[in-house]
XYZ file of C-alpha atoms in Angstrom:
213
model
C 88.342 84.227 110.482
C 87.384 80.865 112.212
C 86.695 81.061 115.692
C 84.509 78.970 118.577
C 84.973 77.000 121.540
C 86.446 73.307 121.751
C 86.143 70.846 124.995
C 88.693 68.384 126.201
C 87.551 65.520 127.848
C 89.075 62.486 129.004
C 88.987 59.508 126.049
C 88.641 56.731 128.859
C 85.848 57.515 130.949
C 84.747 61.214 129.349
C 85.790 63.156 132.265
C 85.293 66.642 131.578
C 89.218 68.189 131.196
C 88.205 71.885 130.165
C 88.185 73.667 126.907
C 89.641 76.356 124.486
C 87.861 78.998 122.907
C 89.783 80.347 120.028
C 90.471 82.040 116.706
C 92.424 81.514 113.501
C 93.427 83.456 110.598
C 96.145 83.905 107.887
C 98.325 86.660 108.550
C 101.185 88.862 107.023
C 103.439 85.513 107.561
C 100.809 82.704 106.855
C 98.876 81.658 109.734
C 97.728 82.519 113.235
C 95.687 80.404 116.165
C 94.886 81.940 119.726
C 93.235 80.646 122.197
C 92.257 81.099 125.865
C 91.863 77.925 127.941
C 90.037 76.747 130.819
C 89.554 73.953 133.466
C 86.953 72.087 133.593
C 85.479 74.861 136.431
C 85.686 77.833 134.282
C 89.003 78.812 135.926
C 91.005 80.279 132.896
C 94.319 77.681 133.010
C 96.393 79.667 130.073
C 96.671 80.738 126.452
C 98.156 79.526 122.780
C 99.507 82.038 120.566
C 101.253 80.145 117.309
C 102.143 81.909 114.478
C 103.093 79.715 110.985
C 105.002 80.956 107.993
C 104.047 80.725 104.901
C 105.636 77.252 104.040
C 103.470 76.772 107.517
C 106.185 75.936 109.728
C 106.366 77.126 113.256
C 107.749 80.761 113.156
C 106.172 81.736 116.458
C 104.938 79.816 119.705
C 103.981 81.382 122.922
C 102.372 78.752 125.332
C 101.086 78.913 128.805
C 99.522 76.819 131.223
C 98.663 76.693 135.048
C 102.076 79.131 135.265
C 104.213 77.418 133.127
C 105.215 79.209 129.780
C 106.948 77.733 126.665
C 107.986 80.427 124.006
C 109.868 78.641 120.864
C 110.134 79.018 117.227
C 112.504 78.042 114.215
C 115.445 78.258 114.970
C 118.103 75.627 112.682
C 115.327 73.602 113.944
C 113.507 73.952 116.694
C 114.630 76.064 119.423
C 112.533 76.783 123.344
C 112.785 78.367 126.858
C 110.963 76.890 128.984
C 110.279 79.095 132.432
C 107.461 80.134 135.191
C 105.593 82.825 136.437
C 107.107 82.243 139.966
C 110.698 82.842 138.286
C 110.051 86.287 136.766
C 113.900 86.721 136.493
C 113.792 83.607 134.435
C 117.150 82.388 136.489
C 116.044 78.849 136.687
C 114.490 79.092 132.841
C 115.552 75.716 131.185
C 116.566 76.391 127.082
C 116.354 73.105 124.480
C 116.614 72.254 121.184
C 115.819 69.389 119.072
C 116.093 68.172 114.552
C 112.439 68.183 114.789
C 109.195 69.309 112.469
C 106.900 71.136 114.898
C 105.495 71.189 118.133
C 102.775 69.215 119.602
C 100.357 69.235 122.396
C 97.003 69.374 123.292
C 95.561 71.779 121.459
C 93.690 71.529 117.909
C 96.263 74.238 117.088
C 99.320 71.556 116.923
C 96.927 69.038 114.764
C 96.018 71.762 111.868
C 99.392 73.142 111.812
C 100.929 69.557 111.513
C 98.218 68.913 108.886
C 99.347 71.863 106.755
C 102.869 71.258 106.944
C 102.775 68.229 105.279
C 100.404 68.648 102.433
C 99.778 65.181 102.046
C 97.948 63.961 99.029
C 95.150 61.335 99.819
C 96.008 57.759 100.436
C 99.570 59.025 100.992
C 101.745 58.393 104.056
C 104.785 60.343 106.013
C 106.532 60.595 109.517
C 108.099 63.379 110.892
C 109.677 64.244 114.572
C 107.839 67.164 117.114
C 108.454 68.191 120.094
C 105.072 67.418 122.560
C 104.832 70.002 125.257
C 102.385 67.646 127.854
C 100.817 69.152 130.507
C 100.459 70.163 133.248
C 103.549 71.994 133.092
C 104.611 71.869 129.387
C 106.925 69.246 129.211
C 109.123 68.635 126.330
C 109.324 65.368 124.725
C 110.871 64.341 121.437
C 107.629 61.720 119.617
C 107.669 60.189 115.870
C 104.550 60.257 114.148
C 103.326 58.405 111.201
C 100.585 60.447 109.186
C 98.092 59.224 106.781
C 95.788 61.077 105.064
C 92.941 58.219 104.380
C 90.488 60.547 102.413
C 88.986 63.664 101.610
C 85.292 64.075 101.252
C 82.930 67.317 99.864
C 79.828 68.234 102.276
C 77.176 70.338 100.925
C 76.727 73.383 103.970
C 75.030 77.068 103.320
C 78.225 78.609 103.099
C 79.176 76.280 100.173
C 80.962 72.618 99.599
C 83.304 71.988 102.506
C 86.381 69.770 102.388
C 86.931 67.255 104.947
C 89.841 65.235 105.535
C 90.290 62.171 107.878
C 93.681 61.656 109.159
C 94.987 58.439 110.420
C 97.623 59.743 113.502
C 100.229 56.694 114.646
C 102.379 57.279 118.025
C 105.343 55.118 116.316
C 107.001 54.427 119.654
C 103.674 52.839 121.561
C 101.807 51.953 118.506
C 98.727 53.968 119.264
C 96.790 55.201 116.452
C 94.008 57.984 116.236
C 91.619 59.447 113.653
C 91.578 63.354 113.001
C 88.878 65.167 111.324
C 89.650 68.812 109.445
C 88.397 71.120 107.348
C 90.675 73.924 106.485
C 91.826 75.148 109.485
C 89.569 73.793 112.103
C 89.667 70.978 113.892
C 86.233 69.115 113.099
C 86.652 65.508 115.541
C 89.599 63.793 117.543
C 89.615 61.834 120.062
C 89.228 63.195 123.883
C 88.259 66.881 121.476
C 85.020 67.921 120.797
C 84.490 71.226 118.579
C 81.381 72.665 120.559
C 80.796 76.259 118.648
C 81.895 77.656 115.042
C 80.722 80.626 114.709
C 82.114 80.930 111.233
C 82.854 78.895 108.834
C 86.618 77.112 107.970
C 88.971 78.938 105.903
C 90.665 76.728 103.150
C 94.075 75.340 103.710
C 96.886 78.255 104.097
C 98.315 78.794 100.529
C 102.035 78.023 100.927
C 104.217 74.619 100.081
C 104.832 72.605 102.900
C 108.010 70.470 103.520
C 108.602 68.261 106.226
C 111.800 67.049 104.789
């Protein structure tokens, strides 16, 4: 069961944005990530709690962040309610919907469990539709994404040979491209993420076909 700390930071001018510390492991469905997060201060800002199935699609999201709160799932796509801790009643709680893959945001969570649903074979190429929950208040917003997965490479480690691959992430309404580094289900390098502690080593890839069709 993976688990350590990542730091956010800011990919113009490496401002400190906070971190994450967290842990993963497969589960009676397929997949699990949780995570406490904090500002840059040490103030804790909110939690991830995302549950995958075993075709590692998301069966399970409960998000929160400086009082905001996103809980979602599958639901003939996927389906949200988006409230806040000031509206306990949830009276003003705003519901959506979108045709899309998964969720996104700015977690390593949302990168591994994109990663696994598509299965991609190396050198191959795909797009899909998420929903990005931005913060500071969790914002939905429908983004395309292009994925490539450019290679896979074996490292020699104590624990054994470890399996890296390097993603090529495009934004295909701006054009902006980024390159992801995993291995199994930890998040390894991305830009404006640093993984600061593992204190155990990745799992492999959650058994399960994928489908982002």
């Amino acid at each position: 069961m993976p688990s350590g700390r990542y730091s956010f930071h800011d990919t113009h001018d490496d401002t400190p944005l906070g971190e994450e510390r967290f842990s993963c492991a497969r589960g009676p469905s397929g997949w699990r990530y949780t995570a406490q997060t904090f500002s840059a201060s040490g103030e804790p800002e909110g939690s991830i709690d995302l549950t995958l199935d075993q075709y590692s699609r998301p069966l399970r999201l409960e998000l929160r962040h400086q009082g905001w709160q996103v809980r979602g799932g599958l639901l003939d796509g996927l389906s949200w309610v988006r409230s806040h801790e000031d509206d306990p009643t949830g009276q003003h709680a705003r519901e959506g919907t979108e045709r899309a893959h998964a969720f996104m945001g700015r977690s390593p969570a949302f990168l591994i469990a994109t990663a696994r649903l598509l299965r991609l074979q190396p050198g191959s190429t795909t797009r899909l539709r998420l929903v990005n929950l931005t913060d500071p208040v969790l914002a939905p917003h429908t983004i395309d994404q292009g994925w490539t997965l450019e290679a896979t490479e074996s490292h020699t480690t104590d624990s054994g040979p470890l399996l890296v691959e390097r993603y090529r992430v495009a934004d295909l309404g701006t054009g902006e491209e980024r390159v992801v580094h995993l291995a199994g289900d930890v998040l390894l390098a991305a830009p404006g993420i640093e993984l600061e502690q593992l204190e155990t080593p990745p799992s492999k890839a959650v058994d399960g076909p994928g489908d982002a069709g």
